[in-house]
Short mmCIF file of C-alpha atoms in Angstrom, two decimals:
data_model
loop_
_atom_site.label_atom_id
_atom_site.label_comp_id
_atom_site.label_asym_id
_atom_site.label_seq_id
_atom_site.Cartn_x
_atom_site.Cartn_y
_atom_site.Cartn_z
CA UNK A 163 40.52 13.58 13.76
CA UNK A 164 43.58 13.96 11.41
CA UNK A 165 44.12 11.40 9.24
CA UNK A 166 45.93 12.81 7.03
CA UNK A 167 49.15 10.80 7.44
CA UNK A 168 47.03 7.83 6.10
CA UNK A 169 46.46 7.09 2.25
CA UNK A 170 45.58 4.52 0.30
CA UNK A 171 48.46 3.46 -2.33
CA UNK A 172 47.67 3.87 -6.43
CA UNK A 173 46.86 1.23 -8.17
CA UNK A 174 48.27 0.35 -11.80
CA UNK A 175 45.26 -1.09 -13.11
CA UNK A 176 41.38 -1.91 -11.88
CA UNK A 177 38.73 0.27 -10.43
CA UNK A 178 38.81 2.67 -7.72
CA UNK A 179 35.41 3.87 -6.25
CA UNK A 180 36.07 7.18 -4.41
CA UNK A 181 33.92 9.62 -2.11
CA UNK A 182 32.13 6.98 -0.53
CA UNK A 183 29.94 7.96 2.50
CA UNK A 184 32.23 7.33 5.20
CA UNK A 185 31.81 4.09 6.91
CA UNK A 186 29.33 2.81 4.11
CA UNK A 187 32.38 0.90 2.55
CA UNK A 188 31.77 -2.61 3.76
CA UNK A 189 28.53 -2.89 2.82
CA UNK A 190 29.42 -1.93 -0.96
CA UNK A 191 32.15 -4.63 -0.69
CA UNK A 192 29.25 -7.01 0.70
CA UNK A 193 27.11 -5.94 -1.98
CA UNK A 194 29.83 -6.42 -4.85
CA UNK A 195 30.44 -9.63 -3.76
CA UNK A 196 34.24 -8.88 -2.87
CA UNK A 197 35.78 -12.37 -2.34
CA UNK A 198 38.99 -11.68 -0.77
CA UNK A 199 40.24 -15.69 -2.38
CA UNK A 200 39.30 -14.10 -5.84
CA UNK A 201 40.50 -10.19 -5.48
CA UNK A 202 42.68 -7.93 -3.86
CA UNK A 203 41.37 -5.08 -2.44
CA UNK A 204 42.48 -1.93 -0.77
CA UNK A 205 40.09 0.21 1.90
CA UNK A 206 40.50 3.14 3.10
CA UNK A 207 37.53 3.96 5.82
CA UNK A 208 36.86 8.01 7.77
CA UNK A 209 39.66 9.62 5.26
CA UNK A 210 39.51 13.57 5.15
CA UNK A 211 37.58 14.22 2.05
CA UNK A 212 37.63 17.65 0.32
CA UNK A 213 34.61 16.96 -1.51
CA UNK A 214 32.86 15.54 1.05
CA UNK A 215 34.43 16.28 4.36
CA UNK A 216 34.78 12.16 5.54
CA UNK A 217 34.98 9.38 3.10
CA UNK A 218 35.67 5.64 2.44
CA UNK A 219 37.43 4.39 -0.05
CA UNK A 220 37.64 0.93 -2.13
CA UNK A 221 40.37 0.17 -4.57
CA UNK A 222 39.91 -3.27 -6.38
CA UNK A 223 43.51 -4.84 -8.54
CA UNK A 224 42.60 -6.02 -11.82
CA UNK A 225 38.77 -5.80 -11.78
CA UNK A 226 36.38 -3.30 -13.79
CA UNK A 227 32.82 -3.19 -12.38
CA UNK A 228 30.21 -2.92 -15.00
CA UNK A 229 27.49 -1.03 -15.29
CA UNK A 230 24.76 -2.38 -13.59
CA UNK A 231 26.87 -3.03 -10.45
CA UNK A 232 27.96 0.67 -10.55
CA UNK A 233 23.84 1.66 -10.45
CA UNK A 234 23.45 -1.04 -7.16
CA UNK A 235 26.04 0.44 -5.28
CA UNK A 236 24.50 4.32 -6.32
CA UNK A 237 22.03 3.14 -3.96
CA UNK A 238 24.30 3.52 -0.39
CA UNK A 239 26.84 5.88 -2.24
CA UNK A 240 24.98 8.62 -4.30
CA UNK A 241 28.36 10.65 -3.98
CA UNK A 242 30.56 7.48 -5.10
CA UNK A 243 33.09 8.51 -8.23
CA UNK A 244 33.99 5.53 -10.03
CA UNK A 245 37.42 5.24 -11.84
CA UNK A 246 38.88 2.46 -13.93
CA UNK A 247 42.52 2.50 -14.08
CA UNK A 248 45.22 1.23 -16.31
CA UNK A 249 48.64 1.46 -16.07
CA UNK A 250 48.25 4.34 -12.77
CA UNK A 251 45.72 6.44 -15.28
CA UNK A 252 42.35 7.74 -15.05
CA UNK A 253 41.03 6.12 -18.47
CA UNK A 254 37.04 6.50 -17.50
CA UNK A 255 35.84 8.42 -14.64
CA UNK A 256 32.06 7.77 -13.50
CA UNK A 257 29.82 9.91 -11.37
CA UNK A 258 27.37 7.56 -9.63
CA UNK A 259 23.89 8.95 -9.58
CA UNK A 260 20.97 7.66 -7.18
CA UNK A 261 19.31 5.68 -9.34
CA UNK A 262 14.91 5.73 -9.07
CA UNK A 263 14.30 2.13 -9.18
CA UNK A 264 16.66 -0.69 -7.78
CA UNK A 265 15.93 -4.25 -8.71
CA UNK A 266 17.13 -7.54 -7.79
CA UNK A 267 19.95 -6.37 -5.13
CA UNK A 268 17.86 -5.57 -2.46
CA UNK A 269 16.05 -7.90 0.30
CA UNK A 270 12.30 -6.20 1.38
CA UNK A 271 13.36 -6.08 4.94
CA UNK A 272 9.09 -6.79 5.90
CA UNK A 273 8.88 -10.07 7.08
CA UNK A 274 5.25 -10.03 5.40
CA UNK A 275 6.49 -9.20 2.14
CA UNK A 276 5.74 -11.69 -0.93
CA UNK A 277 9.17 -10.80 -2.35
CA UNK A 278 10.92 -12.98 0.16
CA UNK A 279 8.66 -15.97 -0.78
CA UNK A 280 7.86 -16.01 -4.67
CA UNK A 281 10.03 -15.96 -7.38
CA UNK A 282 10.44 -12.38 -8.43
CA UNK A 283 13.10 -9.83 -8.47
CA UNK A 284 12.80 -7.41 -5.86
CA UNK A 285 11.67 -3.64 -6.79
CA UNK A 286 12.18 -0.64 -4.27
CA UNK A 287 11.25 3.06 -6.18
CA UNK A 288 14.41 5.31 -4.79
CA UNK A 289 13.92 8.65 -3.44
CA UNK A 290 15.72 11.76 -1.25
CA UNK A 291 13.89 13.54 1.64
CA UNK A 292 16.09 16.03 3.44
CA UNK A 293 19.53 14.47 4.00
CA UNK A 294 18.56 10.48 3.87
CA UNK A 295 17.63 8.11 0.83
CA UNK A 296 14.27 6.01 1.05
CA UNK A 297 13.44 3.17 -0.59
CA UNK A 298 9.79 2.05 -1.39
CA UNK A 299 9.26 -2.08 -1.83
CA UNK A 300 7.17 -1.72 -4.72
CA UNK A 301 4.51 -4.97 -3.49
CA UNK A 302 4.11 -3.81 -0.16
CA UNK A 303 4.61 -0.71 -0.45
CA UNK A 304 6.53 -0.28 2.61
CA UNK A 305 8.85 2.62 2.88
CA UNK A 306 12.43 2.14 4.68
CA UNK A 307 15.46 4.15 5.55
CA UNK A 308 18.71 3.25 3.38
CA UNK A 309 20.05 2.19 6.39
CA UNK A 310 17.30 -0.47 7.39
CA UNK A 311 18.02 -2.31 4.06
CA UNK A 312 20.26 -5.06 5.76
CA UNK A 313 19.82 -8.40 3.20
CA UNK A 314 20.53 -8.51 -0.19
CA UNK A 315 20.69 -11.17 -3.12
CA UNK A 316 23.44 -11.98 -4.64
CA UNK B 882 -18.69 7.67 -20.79
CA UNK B 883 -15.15 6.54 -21.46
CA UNK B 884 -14.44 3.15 -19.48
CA UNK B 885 -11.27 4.09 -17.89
CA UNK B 886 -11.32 1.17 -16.15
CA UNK B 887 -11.80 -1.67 -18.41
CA UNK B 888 -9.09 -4.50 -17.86
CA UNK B 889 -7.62 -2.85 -15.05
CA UNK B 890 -6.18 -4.50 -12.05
CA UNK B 891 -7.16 -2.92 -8.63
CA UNK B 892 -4.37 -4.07 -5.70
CA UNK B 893 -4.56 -0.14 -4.10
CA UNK B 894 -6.48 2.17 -3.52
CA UNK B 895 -3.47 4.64 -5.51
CA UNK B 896 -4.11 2.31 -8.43
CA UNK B 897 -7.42 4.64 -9.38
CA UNK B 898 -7.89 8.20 -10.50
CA UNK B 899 -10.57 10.41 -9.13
CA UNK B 900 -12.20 9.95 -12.53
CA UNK B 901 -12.44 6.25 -12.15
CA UNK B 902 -13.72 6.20 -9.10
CA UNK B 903 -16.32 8.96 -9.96
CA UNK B 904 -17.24 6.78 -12.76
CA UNK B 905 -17.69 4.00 -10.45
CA UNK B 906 -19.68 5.63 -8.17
CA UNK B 907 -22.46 6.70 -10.96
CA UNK B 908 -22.35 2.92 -11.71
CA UNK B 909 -23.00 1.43 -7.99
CA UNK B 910 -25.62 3.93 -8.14
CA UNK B 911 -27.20 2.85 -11.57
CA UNK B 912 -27.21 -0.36 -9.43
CA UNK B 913 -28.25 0.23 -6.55
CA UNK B 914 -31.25 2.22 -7.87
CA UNK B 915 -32.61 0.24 -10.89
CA UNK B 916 -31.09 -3.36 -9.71
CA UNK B 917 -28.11 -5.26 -11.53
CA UNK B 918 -27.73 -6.62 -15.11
CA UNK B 919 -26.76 -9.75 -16.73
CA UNK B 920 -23.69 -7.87 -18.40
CA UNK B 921 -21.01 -10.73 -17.79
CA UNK B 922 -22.93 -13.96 -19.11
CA UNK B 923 -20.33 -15.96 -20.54
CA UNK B 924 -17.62 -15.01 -18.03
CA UNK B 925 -15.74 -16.37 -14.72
CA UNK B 926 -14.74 -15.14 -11.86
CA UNK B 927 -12.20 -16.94 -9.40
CA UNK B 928 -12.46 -15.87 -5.88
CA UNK B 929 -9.12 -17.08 -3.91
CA UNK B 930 -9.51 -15.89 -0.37
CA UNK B 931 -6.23 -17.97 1.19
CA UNK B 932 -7.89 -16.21 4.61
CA UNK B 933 -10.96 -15.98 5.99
CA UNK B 934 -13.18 -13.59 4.81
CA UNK B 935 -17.04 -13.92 5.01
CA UNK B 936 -18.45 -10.65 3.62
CA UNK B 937 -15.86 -9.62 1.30
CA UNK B 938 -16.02 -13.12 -0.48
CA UNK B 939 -19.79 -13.23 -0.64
CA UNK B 940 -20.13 -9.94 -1.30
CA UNK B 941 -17.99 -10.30 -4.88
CA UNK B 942 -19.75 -13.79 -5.30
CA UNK B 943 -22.83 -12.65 -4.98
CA UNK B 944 -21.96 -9.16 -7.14
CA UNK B 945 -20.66 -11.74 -9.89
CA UNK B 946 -23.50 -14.18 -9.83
CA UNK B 947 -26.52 -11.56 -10.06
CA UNK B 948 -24.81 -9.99 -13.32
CA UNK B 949 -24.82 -13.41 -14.91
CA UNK B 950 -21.11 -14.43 -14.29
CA UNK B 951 -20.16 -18.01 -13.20
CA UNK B 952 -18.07 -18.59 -9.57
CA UNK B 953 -14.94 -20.92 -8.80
CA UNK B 954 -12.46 -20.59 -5.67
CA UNK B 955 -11.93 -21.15 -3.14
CA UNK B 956 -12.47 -19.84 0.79
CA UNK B 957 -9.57 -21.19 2.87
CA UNK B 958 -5.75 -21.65 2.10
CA UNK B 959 -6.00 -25.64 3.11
CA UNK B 960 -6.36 -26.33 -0.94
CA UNK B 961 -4.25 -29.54 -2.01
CA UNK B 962 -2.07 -27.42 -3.53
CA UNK B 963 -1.29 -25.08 -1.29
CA UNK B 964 -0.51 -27.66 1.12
CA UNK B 965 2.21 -29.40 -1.05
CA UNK B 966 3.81 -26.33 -1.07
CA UNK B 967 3.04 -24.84 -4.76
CA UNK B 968 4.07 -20.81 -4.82
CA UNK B 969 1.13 -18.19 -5.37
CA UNK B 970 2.95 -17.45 -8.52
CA UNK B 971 2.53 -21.22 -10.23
CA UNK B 972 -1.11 -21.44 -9.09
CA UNK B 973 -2.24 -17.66 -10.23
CA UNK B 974 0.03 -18.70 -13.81
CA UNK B 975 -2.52 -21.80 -13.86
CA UNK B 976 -5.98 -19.74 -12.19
CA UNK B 977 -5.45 -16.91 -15.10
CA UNK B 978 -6.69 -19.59 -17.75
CA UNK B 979 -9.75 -20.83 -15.97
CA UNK B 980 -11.01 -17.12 -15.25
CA UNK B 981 -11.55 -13.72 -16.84
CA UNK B 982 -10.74 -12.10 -13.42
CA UNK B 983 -8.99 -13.09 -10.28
CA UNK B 984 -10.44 -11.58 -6.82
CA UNK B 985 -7.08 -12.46 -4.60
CA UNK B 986 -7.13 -12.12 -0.63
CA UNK B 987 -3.86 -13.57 0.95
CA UNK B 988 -1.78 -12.94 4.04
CA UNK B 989 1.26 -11.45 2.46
CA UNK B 990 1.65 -8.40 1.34
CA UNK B 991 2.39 -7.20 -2.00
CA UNK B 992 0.45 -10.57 -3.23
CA UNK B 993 -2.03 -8.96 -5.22
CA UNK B 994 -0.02 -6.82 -6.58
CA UNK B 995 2.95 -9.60 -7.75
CA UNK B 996 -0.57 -11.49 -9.31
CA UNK B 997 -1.89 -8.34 -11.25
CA UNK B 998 1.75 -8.46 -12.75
CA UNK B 999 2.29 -11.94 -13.63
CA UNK B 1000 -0.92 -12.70 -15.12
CA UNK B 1001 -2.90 -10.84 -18.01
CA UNK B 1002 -6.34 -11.18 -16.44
CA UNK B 1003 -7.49 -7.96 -14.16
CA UNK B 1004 -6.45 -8.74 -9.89
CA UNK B 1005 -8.72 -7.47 -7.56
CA UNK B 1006 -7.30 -6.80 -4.17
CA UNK B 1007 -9.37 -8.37 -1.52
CA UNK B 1008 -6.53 -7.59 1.28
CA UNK B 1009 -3.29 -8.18 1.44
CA UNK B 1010 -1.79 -8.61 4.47
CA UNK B 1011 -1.53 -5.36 6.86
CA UNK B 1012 -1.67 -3.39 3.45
CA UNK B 1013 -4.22 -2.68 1.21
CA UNK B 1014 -7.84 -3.35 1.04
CA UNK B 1015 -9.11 -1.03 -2.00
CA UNK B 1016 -12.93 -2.07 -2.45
CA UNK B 1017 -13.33 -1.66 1.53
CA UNK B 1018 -12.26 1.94 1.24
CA UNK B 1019 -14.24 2.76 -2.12
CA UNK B 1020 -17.27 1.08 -0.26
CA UNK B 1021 -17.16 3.11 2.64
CA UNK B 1022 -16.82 6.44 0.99
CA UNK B 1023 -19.56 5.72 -1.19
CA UNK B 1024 -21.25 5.22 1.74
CA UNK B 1025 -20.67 8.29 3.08
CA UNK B 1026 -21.72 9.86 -0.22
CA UNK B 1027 -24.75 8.00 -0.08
CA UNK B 1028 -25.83 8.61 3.67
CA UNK B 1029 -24.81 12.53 3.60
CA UNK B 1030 -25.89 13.86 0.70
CA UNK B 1031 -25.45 17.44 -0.21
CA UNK B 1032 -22.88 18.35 2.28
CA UNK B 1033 -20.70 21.80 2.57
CA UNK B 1034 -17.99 19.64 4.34
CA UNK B 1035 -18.71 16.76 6.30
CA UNK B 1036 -16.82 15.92 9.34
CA UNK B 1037 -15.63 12.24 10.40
CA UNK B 1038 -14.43 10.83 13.17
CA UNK B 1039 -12.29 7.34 13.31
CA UNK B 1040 -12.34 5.41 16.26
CA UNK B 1041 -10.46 2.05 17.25
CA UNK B 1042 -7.43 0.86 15.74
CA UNK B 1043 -5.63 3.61 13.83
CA UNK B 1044 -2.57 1.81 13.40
CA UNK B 1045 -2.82 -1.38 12.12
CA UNK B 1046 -6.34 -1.55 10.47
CA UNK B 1047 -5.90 -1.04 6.50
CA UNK B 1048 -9.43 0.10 6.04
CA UNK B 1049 -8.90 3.05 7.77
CA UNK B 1050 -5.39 3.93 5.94
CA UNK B 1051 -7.08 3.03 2.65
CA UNK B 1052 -10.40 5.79 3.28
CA UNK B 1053 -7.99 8.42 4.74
CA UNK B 1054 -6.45 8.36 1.61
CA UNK B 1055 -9.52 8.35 -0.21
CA UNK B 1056 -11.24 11.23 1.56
CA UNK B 1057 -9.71 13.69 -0.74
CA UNK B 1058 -12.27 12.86 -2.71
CA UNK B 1059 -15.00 14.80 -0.16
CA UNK B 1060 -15.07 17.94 1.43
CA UNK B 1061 -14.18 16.76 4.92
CA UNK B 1062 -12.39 17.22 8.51
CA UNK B 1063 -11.10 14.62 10.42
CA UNK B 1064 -11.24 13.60 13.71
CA UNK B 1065 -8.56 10.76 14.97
CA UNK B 1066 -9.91 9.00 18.26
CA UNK B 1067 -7.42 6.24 19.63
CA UNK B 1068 -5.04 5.04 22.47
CA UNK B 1069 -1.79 6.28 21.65
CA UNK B 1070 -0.77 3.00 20.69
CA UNK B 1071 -3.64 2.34 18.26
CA UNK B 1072 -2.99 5.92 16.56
CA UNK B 1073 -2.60 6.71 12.84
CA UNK B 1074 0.75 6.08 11.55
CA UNK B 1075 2.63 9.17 10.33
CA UNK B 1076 2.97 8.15 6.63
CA UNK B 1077 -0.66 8.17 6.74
CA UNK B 1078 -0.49 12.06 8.12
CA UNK B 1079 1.95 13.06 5.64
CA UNK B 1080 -0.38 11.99 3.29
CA UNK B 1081 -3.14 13.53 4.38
CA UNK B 1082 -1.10 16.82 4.70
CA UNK B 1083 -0.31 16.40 0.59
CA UNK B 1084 -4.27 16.48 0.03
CA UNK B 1085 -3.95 19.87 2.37
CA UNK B 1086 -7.02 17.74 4.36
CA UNK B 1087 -7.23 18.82 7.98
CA UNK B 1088 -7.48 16.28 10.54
CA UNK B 1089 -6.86 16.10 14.34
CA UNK B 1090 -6.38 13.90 17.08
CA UNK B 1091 -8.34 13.23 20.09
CA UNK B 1092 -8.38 10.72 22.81
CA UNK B 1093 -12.15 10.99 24.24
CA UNK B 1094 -15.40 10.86 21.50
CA UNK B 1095 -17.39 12.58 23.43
CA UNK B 1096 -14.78 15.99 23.17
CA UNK B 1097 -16.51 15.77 19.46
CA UNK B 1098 -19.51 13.98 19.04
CA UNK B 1099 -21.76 16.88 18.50
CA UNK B 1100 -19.74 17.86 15.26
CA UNK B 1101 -19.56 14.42 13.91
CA UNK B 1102 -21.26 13.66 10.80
CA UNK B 1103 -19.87 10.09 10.60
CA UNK B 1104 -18.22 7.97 12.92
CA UNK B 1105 -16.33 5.43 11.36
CA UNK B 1106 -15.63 2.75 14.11
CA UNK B 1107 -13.08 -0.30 13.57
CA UNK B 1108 -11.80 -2.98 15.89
CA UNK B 1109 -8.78 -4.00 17.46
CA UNK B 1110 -6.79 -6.14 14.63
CA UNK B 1111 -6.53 -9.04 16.96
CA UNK B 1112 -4.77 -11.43 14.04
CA UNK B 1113 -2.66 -8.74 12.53
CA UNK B 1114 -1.07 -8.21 16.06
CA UNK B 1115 1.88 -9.86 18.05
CA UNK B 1116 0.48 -8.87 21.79
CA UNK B 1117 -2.87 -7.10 21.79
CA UNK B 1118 -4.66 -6.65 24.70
CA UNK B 1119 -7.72 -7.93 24.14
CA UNK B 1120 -9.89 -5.94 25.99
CA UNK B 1121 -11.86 -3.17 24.01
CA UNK B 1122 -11.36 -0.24 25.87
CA UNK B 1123 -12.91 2.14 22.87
CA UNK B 1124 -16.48 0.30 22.93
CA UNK B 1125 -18.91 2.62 21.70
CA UNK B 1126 -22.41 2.94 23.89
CA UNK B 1127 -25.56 4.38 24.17
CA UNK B 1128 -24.83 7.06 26.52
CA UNK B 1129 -21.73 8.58 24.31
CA UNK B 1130 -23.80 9.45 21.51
CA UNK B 1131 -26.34 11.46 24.31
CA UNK B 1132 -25.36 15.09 22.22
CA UNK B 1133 -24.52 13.45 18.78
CA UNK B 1134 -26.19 15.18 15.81
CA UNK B 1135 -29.56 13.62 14.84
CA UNK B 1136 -27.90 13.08 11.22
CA UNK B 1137 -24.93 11.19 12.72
CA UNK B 1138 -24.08 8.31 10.70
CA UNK B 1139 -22.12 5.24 12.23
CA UNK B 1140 -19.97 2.75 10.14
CA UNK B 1141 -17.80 0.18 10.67
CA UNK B 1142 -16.36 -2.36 8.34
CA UNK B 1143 -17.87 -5.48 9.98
CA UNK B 1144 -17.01 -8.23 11.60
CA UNK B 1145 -17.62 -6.57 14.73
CA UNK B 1146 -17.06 -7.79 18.56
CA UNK B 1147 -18.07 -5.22 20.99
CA UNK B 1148 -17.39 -2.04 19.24
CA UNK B 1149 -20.48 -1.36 19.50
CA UNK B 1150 -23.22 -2.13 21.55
CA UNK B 1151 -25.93 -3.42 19.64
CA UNK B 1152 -28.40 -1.00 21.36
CA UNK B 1153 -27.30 1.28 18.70
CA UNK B 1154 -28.42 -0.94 15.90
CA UNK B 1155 -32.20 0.56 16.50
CA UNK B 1156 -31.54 3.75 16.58
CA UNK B 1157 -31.34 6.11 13.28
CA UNK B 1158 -27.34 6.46 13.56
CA UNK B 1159 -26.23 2.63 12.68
CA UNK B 1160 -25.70 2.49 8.92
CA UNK B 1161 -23.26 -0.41 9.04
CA UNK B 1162 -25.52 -3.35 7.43
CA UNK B 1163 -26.43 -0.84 5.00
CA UNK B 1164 -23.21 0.08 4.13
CA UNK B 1165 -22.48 -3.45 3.70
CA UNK B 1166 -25.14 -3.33 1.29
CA UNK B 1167 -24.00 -0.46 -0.62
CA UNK B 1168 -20.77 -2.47 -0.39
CA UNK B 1169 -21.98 -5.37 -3.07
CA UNK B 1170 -23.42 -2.48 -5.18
CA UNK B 1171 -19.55 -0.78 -5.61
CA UNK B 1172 -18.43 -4.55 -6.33
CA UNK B 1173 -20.97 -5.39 -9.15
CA UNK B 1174 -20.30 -1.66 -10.42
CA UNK B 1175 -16.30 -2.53 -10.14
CA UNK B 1176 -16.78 -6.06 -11.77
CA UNK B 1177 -18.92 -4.73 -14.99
CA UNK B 1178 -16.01 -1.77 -15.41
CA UNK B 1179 -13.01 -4.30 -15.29
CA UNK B 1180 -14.78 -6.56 -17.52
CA UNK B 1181 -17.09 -4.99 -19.83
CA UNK B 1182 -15.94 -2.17 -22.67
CA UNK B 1183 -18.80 -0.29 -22.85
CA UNK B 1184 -21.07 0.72 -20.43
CA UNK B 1185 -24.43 2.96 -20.52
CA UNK B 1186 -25.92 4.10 -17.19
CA UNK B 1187 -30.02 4.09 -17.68
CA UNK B 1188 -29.89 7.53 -16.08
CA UNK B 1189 -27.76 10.60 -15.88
CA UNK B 1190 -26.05 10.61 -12.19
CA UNK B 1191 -25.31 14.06 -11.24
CA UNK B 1192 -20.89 14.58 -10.82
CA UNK B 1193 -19.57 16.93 -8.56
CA UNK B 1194 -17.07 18.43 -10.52
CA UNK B 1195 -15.08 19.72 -7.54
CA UNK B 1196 -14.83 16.51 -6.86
CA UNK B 1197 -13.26 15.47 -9.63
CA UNK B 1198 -10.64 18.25 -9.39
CA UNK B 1199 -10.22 17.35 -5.81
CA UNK B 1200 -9.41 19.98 -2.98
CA UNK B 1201 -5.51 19.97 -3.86
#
């Protein structure tokens, strides 16, 4: 596939997360919480990627994520690089990292699962085996496939 | 002998270091050999079973009562509160004041372990859901300690349903605490999960599977037989197809051990309950001694056994 007659225009100010797994993008901008009345938003979805052969890309006008939001999304996009931008330049440049634990964002996708019924956060316990991410639901203790985790709280 | 254990919350069977459970074990046999003592006068124990449970509830209300402790609970989840809709979490934030320890059996998973978290009294898993069922499995390999002494390696067989029963998921795990082989005997669709294999494969244990007993009988030391999780599954066929009789244990060993959790259906035939081989009711007995032993631990500092109880000390280093 060449694609690479298509690119994604600069933005003069806001937050540009790069080197996202390809096709992973609109679940980070379900996750974020990306209201398209409140921001403007470019995507860029299966772009040639040096660093990672196929990519997605999000550019959000006029927004910096913080922190915690960066560690959610580190979740679906271990290889994500997170840039703020002002006036076109790079001014901080984040390497997302797969975090171990991930609270609150995700829904326990086991129907039995207290989680879903009482009030407390949800806790999964990250980890890598071979090429995929697993998550753990820390109450019961269920083990699931990044790509099985289909709910999550806003 | 340091209590490593006093305070703790038990929700799974992960929750407890070789060393406590060793440490247990030397208790239950204290117990079991010079009879219980009034150690936790003074103290209360809720039992909330929001399922139905008949020997695991008696068996930790009984355990409580003979060391002197007083009993509240309840048996069913058709309490008033429950039924206006109150959350586990308000009524556990209320139980932890009326009790010095909570034994908690409910259908979701996870339960216990949400209660041992929100409330500063030790949680005592008596099942949750499909997952964990720690004092079954501790139970049933003291059991085996108990009914095969002084073994090189012993070799078990499970029989029944692999898949879905937490009992057996919970004493696989355990077993790396015994020299052992084991045997898997089950329909394909009743066979053991494979994050319960991997597991096993961590703790280097050997295991295999089989789909007829008697291809193995005359190895088997124990045979560890469950039933068909009727209420844990969406379309069982109800028909026991892996009923154990008579005639299969016709070249068993003459030291073969059978066990099975209890309640059982037609598992197996109670012909067997004459002959030396069943050791179920007694491993229900040796069942309230691990409770009382578990219930003195979380709830008394120190502890003196009134004899020395021999530890393996391979044991305690495990075969990793």
């Amino acid at each position: 596939m060449n694609n690479q007659d298509f690119s994604v225009p600069q933005i003069k100010e806001g937050t540009v997360i790069d080197h996202i797994p390809h096709g992973q993008s609109l679940r980070i901008l379900e996750i974020l919480n990306i209201r398209p009345e409140q921001h403007a938003v470019t995507v860029g979805i299966n772009l040639n990627s040096k660093k990672i052969g196929v990519k997605d890309i999000i550019k959000i006008y006029k927004e910096n994520l913080d922190e915690e939001k960066i560690h959610d999304i580190a979740v679906f996009a271990p290889t994500a690089t997170i840039s703020f931008i002002k006036d076109f330049e790079i001014i901080q440049k984040i390497q997302a990292t797969l975090p171990t634990v991930v609270k609150r964002l995700l829904v326990c996708p086991n129907q039995h699962c207290i989680s879903r019924y009482e009030p407390i956060d949800s806790n999964f316990s990250v980890s890598r085996y071979k090429n995929n991410v697993y998550l753990q639901c820390h109450f019961c203790e269920k083990s699931y496939e990044q790509r099985e985790m289909k709910e999550y709280n806003q | 002998m340091k209590n490593t254990l006093y305070k703790k919350s038990v929700v799974s069977i992960e929750d407890l270091s070789d060393e406590d459970i060793l440490l247990l074990f030397q208790l239950a046999r204290d117990y079991k050999k010079h009879g219980p003592k009034k150690v936790l006068e003074g103290k209360v124990l809720a039992s909330c079973f929001f399922e139905p449970s008949t020997r695991t509830r008696l068996s930790f209300e009984s355990a409580a009562l003979q060391l002197g402790a007083q009993v509240i609970g309840f048996s069913d989840a058709n309490t008033s509160s429950h039924k206006k809709g109150e959350s586990l979490y308000d009524s556990m934030k209320v139980m932890q004041n009326y009790a010095d320890a909570i034994v908690l059996r409910h259908p979701r998973e996870g339960s216990s372990r949400m209660v041992s978290e929100i409330t500063n009294v030790p949680t005592i898993n008596a099942g949750d859901g499909a997952n964990q069922h720690p004092t079954q499995a501790l139970l049933d390999l003291f059991t085996i300690k108990e009914c095969q002494p002084e073994q090189e390696s012993l070799n078990i067989v499970f029989m029944g349903d692999l898949r879905h029963g937490r009992t057996v998921h919970s004493l696989a795990q355990v077993c790396r605490l015994l020299r052992c082989r084991l045997f898997f005997v089950a329909e394909k669709a009743y066979s053991l999960p494979d994050y319960i294999t991997d597991v096993l494969k961590s703790y280097a244990i050997r295991f295999s599977f089989h789909h007829d007993l008697r291809e193995i009988i005359d190895r088997a030391d124990i045979l560890y037989v469950t039933r068909l999780q009727q209420e844990r599954l969406d379309q069982a066929t109800k028909k026991v197809k892996y009923g154990l009789r008579l005639d299969d244990l016709k070249n068993a060993k003459p030291t073969l051990k059978i066990l099975h959790p209890l309640p059982r259906v037609d598992e197996i035939d109670t012909a067997i309950d004459n002959t030396p081989y069943a050791y179920y009711f007694q491993q229900a007995a040796d069942g309230l001694y691990i409770r009382q032993a578990l219930l003195t631990l979380l709830l008394c500092e120190d502890v003196i056994l009134r004899e020395e109880f021999y530890v393996d000390q391979e044991s305690v280093e495990g075969v990793r």
